[in-house]
mmCIF file of C-alpha atoms in Angstrom:
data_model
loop_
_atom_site.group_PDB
_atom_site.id
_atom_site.type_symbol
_atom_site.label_atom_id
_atom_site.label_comp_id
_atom_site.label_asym_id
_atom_site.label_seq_id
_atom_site.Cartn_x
_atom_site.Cartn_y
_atom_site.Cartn_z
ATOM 1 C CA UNK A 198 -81.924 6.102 106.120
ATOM 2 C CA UNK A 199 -79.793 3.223 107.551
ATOM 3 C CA UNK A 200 -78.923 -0.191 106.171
ATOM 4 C CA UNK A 201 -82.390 -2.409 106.335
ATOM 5 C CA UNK A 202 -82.364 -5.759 104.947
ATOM 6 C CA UNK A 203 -84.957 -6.277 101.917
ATOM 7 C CA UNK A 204 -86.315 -9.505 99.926
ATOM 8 C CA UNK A 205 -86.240 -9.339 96.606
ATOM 9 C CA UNK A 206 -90.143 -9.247 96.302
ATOM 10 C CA UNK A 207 -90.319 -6.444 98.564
ATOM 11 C CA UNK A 208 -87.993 -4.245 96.897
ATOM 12 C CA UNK A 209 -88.327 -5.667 93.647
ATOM 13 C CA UNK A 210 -92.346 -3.994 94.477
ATOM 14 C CA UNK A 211 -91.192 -1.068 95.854
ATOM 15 C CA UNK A 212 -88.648 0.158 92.973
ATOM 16 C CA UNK A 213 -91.708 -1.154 89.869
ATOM 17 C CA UNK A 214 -93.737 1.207 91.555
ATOM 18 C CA UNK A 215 -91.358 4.225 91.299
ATOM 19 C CA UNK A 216 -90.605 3.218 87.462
ATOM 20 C CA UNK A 217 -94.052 3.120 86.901
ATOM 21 C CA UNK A 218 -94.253 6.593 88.062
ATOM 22 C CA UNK A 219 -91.258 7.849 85.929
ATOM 23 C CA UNK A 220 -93.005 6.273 82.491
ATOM 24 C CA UNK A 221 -96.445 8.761 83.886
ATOM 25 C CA UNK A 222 -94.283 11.185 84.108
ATOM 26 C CA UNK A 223 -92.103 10.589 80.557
ATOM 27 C CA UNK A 224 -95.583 10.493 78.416
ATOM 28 C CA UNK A 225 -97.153 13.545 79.994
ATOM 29 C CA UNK A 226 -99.800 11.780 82.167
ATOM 30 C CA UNK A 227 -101.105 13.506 84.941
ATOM 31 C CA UNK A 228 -98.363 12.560 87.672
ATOM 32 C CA UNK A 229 -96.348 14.831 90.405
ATOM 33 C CA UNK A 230 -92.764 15.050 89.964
ATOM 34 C CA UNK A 231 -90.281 12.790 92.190
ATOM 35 C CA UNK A 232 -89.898 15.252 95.542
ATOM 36 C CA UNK A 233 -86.337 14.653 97.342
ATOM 37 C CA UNK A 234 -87.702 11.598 99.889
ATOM 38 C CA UNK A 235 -88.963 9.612 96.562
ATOM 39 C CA UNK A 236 -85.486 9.984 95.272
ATOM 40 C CA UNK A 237 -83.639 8.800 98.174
ATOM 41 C CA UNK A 238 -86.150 6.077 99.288
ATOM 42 C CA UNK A 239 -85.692 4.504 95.789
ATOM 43 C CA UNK A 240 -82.065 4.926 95.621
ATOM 44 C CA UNK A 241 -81.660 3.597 99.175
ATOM 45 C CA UNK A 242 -83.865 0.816 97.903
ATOM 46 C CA UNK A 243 -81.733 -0.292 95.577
ATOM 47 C CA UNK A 244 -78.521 0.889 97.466
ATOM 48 C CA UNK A 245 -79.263 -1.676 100.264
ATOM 49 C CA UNK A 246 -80.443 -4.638 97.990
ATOM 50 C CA UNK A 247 -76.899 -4.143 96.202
ATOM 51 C CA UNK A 248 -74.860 -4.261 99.739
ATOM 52 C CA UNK A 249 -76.554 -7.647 100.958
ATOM 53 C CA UNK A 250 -74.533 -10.581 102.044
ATOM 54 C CA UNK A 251 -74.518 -13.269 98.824
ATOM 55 C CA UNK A 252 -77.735 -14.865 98.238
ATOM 56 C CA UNK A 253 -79.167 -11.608 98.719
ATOM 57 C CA UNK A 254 -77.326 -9.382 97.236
ATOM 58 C CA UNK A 255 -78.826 -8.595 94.396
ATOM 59 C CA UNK A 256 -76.668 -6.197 92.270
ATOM 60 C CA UNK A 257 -76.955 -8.954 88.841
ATOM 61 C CA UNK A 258 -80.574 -9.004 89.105
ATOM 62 C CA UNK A 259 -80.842 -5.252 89.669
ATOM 63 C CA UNK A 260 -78.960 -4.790 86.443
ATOM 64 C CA UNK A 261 -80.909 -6.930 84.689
ATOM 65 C CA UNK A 262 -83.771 -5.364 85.784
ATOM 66 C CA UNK A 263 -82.663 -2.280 84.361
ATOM 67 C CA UNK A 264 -82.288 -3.869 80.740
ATOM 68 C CA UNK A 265 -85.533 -5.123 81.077
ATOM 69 C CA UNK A 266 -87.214 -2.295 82.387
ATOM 70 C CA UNK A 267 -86.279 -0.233 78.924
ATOM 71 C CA UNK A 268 -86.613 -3.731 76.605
ATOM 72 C CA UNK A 269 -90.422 -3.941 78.212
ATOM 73 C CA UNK A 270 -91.536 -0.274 77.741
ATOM 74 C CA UNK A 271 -90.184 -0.262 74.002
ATOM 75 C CA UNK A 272 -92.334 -2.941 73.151
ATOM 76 C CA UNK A 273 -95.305 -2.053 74.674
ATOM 77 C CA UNK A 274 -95.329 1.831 74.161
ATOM 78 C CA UNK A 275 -92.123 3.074 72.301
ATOM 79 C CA UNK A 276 -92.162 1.154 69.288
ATOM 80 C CA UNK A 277 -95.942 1.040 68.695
ATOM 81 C CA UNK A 278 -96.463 4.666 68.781
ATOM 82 C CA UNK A 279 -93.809 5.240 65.971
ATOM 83 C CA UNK A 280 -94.543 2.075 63.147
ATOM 84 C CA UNK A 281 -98.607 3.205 63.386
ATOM 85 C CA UNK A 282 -97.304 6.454 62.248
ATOM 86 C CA UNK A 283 -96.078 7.801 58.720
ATOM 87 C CA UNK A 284 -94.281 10.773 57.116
ATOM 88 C CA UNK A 285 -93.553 14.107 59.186
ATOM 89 C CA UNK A 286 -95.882 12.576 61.868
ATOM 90 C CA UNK A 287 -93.456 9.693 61.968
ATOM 91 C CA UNK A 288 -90.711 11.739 62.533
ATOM 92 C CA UNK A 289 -92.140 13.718 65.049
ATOM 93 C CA UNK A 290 -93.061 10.990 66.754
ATOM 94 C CA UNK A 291 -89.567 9.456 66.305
ATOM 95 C CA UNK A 292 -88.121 12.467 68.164
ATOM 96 C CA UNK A 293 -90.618 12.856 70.679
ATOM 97 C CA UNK A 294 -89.817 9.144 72.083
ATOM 98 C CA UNK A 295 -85.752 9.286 71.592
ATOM 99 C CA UNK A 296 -86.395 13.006 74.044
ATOM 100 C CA UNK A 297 -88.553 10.764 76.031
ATOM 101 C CA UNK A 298 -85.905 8.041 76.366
ATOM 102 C CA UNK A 299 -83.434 9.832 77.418
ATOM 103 C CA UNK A 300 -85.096 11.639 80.090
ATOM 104 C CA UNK A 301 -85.974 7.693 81.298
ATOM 105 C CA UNK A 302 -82.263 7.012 81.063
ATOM 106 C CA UNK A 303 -81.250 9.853 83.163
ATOM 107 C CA UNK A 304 -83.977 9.292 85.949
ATOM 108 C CA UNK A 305 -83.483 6.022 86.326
ATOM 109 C CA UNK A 306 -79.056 5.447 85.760
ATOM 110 C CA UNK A 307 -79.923 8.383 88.657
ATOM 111 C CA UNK A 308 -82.244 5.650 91.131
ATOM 112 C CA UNK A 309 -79.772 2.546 89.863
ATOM 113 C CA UNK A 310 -76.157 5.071 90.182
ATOM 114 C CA UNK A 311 -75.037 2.327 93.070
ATOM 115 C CA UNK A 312 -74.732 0.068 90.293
ATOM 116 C CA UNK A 313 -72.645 1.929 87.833
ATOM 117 C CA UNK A 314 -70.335 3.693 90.800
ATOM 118 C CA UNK A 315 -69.185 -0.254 92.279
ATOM 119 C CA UNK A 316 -70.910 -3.346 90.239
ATOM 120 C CA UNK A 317 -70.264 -2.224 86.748
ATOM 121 C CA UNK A 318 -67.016 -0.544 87.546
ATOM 122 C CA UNK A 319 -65.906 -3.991 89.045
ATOM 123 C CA UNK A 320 -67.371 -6.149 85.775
ATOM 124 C CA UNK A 321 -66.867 -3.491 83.397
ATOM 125 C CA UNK A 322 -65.949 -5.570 80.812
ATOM 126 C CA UNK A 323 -68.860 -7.753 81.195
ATOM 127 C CA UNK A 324 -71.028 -4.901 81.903
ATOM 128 C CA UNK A 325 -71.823 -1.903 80.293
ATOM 129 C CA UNK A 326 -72.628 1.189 81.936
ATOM 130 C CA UNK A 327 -76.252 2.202 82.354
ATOM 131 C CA UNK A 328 -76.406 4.887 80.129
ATOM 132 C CA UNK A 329 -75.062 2.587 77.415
ATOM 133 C CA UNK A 330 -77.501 -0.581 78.111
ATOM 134 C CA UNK A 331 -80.422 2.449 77.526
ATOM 135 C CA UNK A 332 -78.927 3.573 74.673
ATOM 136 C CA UNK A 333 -78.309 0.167 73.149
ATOM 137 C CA UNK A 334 -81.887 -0.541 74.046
ATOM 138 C CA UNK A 335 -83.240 2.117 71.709
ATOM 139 C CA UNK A 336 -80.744 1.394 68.930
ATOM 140 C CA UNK A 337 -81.369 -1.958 68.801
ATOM 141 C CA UNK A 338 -85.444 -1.986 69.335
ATOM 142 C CA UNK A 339 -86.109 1.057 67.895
ATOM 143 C CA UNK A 340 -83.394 2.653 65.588
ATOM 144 C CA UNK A 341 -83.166 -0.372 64.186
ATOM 145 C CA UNK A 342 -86.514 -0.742 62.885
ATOM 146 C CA UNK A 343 -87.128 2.354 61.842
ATOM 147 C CA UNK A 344 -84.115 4.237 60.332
ATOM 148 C CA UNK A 345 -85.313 2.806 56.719
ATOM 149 C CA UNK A 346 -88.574 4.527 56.847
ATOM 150 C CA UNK A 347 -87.198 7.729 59.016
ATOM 151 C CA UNK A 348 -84.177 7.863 56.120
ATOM 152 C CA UNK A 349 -87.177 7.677 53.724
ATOM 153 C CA UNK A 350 -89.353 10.753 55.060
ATOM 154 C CA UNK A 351 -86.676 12.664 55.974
ATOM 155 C CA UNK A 352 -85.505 12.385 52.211
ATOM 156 C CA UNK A 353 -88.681 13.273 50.898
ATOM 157 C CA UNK A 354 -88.685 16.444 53.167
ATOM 158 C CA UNK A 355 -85.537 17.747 51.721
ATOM 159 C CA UNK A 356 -86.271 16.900 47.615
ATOM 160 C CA UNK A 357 -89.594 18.855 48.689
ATOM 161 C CA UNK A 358 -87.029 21.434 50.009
ATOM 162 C CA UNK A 359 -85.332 21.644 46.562
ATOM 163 C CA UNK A 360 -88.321 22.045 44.310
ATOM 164 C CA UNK A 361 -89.281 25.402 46.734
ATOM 165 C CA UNK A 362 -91.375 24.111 49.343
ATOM 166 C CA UNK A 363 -91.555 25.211 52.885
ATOM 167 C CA UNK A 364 -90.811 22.045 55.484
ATOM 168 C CA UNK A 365 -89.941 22.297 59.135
ATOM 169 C CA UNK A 366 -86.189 22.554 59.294
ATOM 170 C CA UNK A 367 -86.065 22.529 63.252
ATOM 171 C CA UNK A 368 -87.873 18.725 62.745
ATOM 172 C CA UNK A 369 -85.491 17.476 60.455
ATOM 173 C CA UNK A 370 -82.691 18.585 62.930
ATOM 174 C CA UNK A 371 -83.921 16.905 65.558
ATOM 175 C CA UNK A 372 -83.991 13.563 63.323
ATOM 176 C CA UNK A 373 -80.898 14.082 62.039
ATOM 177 C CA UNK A 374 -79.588 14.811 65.091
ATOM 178 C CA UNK A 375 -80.585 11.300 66.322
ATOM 179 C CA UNK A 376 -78.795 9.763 63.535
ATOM 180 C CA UNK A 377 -75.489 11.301 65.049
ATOM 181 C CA UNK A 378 -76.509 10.659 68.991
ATOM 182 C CA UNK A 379 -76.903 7.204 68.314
ATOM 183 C CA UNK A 380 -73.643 6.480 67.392
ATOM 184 C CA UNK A 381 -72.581 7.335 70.543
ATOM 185 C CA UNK A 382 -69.306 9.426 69.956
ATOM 186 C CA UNK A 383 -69.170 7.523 66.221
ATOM 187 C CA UNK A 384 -70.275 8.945 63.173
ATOM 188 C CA UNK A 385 -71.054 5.068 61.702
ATOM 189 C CA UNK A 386 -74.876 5.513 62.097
ATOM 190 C CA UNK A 387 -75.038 9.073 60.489
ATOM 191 C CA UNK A 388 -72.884 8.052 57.206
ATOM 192 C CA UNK A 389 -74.080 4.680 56.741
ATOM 193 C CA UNK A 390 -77.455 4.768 57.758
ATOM 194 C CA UNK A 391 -78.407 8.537 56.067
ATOM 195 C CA UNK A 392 -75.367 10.355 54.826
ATOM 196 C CA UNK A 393 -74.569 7.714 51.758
ATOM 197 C CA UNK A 394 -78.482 8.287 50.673
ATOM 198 C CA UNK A 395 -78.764 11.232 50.827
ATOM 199 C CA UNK A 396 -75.903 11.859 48.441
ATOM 200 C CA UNK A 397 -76.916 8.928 46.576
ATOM 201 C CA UNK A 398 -80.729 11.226 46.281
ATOM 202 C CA UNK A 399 -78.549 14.288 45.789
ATOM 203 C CA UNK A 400 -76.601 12.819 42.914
ATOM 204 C CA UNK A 401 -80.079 11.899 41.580
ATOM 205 C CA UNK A 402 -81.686 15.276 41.674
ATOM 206 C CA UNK A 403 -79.183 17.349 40.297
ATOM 207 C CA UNK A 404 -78.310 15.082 36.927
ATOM 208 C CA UNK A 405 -81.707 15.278 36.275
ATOM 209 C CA UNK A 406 -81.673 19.286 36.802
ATOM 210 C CA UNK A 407 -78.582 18.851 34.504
ATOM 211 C CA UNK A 408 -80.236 17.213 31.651
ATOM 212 C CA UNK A 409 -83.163 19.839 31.357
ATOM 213 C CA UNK A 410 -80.907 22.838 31.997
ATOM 214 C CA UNK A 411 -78.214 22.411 29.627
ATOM 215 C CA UNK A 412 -80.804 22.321 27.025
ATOM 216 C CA UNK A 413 -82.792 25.096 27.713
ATOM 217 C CA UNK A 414 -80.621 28.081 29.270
ATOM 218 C CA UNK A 415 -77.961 30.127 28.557
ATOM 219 C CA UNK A 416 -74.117 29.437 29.959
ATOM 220 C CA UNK A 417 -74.569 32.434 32.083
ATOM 221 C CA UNK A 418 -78.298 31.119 32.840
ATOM 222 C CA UNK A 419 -77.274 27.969 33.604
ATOM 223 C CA UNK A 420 -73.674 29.000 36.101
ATOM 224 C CA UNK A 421 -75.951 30.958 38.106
ATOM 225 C CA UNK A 422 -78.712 27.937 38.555
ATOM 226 C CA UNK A 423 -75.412 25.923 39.647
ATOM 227 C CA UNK A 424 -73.922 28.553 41.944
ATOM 228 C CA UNK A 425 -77.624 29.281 43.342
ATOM 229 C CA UNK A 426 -78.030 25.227 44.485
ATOM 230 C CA UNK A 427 -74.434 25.504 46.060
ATOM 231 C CA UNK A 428 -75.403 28.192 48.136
ATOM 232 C CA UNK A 429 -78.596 26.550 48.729
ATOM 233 C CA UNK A 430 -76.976 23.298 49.570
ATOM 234 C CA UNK A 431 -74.756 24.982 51.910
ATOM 235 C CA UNK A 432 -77.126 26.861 53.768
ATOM 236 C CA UNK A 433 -79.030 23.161 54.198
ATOM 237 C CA UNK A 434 -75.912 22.021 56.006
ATOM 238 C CA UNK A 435 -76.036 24.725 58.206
ATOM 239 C CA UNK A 436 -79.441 24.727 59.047
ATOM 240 C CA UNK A 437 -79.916 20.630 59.486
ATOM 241 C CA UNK A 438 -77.328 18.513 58.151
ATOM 242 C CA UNK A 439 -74.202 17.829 60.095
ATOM 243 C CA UNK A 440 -70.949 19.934 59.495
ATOM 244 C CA UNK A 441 -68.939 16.792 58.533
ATOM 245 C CA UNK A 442 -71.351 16.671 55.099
ATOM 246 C CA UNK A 443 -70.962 20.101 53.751
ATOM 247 C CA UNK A 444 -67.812 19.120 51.691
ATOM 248 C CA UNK A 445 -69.093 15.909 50.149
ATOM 249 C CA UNK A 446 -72.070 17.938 49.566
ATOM 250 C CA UNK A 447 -70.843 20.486 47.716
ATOM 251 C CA UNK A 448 -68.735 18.137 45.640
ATOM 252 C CA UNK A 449 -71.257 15.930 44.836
ATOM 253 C CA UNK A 450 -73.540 18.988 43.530
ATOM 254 C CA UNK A 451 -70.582 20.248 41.497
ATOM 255 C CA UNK A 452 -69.480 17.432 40.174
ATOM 256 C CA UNK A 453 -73.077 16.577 38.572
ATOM 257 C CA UNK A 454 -73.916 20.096 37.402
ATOM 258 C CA UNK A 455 -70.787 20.984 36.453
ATOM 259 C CA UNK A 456 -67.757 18.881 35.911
ATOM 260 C CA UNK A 457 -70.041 16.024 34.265
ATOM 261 C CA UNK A 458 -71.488 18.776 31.653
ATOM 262 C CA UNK A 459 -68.253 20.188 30.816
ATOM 263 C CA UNK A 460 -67.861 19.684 27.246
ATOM 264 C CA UNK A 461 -71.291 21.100 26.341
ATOM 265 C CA UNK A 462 -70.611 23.972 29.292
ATOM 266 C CA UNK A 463 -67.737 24.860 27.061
ATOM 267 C CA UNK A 464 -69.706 24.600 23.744
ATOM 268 C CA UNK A 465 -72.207 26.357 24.953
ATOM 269 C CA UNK A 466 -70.456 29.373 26.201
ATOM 270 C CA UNK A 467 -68.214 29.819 22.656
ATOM 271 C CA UNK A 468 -71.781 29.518 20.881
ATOM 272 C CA UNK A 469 -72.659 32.696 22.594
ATOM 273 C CA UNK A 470 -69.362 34.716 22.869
ATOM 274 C CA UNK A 471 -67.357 33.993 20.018
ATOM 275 C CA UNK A 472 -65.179 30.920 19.527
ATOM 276 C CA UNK A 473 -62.045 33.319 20.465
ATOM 277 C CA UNK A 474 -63.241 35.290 23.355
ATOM 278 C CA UNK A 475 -62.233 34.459 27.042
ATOM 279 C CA UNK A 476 -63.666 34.616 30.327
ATOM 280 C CA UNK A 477 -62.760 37.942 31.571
ATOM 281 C CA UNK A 478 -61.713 38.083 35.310
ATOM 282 C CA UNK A 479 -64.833 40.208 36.129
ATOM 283 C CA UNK A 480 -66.917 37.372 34.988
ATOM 284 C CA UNK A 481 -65.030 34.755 36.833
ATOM 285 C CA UNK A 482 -65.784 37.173 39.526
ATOM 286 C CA UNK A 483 -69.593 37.497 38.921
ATOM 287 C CA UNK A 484 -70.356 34.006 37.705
ATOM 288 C CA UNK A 485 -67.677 31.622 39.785
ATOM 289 C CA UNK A 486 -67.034 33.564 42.952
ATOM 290 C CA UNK A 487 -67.576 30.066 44.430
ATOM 291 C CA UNK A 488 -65.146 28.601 41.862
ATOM 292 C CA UNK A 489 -67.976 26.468 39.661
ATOM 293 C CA UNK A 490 -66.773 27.792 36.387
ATOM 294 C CA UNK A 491 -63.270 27.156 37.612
ATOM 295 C CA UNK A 492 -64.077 22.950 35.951
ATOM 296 C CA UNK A 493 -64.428 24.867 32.623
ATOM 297 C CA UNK A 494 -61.618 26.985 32.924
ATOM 298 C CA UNK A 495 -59.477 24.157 33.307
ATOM 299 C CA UNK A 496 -60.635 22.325 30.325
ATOM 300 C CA UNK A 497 -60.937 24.908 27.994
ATOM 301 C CA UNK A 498 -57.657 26.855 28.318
ATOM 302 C CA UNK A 499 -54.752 24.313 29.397
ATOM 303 C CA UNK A 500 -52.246 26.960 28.335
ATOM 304 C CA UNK A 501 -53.162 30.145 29.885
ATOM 305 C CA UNK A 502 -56.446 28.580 31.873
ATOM 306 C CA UNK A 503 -54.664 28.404 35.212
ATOM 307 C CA UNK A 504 -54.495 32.552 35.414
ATOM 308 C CA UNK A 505 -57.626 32.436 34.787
ATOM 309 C CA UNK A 506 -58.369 29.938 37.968
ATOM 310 C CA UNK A 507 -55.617 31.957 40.143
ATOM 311 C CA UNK A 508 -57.999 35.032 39.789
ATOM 312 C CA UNK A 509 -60.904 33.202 40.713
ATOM 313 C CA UNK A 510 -59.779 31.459 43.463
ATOM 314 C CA UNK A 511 -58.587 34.422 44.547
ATOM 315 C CA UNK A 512 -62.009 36.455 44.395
ATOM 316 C CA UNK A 513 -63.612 33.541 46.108
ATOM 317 C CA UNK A 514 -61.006 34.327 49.027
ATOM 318 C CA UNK A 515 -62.236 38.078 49.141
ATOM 319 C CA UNK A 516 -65.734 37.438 49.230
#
């Protein structure tokens, strides 16, 4: 299709019409999908309202049309359908509308490209790209909002996790998962916003567990209950949490079931074997193979503790 002039009324018209189609299409109303000729006539649209001779060329408006298009569908559909909504039907519906925003943020940077290929790359400074404005549109109208609560339920989900009930890991992927997209190539959102709580609700959890246990089991009882939520802890990480938390994870749950108990660990342990027996390198083995009892070690035998550790650590390498 060749170079037509258009007013802005008429192709202002034209483009609304093929947005409104796109948000059918984004909440699963009965609408066809964009065939080839849609594509191009909206992208020609657009194209030839962007190559117009000043007054007419309308590349600013365009743009701000873009903005506006997102900031306007937030408000009206995005943002309603998730603050109605508690819990894990709150977070499904949290994920459902970030999936559905990006899919409006590919379509449409695809129907407004002319834009980001010559007037943003010219005002790039002044401009961000159109897959940034979307994104910033969600994070500031949406993410926002919400995170609090999100945070909130998502927390819940995992203490109900740690007291041995089933939740849906793939959902709590998903949100966490925003938590990191939303960044945008930073990890600010994910640490700040969820990470610091949840360590915060970890260091909670487990000094309670610590206060009941190290009254009512046995050393050995008690070093497998620690080495048991490590391995749970990990396998959290690798299931739903981001990679980046697994070590502040697992030194947070040491530190509160282990290192902070120390003194009574040791107590306890000499209670039941003899004030002058040692931890034999099988039990290290059996007991620490993760390195837990390796705190205790430390304290206990200054002198001839660190052989002790060596073997340890070095069982924990074999396993």
């Amino acid at each position: 299709m060749g170079y037509q002039f258009i007013e802005w009324d008429q192709g202002w018209d034209y483009i609304q019409k093929g947005i409104t189609k796109l948000k059918r299409i984004v909440q699963g109303l009965s609408e066809p999908q964009f065939n080839s000729e849609e594509y191009m006539r909206l992208y020609t649209t657009i194209y030839n309202m962007c190559i117009q001779k000043h007054p007419h060329n309308y590349s600013q408006q365009l743009y701000d049309k873009y903005r506006e298009t997102f900031e306007e569908y937030i408000t009206s559909t995005v943002l309603p359908s998730v603050i109605e909504k508690h819990g894990d039907c709150m977070l499904q519906e949290f994920v459902k509308c970030w999936e559905n925003h990006k899919i409006m943020i590919r379509w449409l940077s695809r129907f407004f490209s002319f834009l980001d290929d010559y007037y943003i790359a010219q005002n790039h400074a002044s401009h961000p790209g159109l897959n940034e404005v979307g994104l910033n549109c969600f994070r500031n109208m949406v993410y926002q909002k919400v995170n609090a609560n999100v945070r909130y339920a998502v927390l819940v989900l995992i203490g109900k996790e740690r007291e041995g009930e089933q939740i849906d890991r793939a959902l709590l992927k998903n949100v966490i998962d925003i938590f990191v997209e939303i960044g945008m190539g930073h990890m600010d959102a994910y640490e700040n916003d969820f990470e610091g709580y949840m360590l915060i609700d970890t260091r909670d959890y487990y000094s309670h567990k610590a206060s009941i246990w190290i009254w009512e089991d046995a050393y050995t009882n008690y070093m497998l209950k620690a080495e048991e939520c490590l391995r749970r802890e990990r396998d959290r990480v690798s299931h739903y949490l981001h990679p980046s938390s697994e070590k502040k994870l697992v030194e947070n749950v040491k530190h509160w079931l282990v290192v902070v108990n120390v003194t009574q660990l040791i107590e306890k342990k000499h209670s039941e074997s003899g004030c002058s027996a040692w931890l034999t390198v099988d039990n290290v083995e059996e007991l620490s193979r993760k390195f837990i009892a390796n705190v205790i070690l430390e304290k206990e035998v200054p002198a001839q503790g660190s052989t002790l550790v060596q073997h340890a650590e070095d069982a924990a390498m074999q396993e």
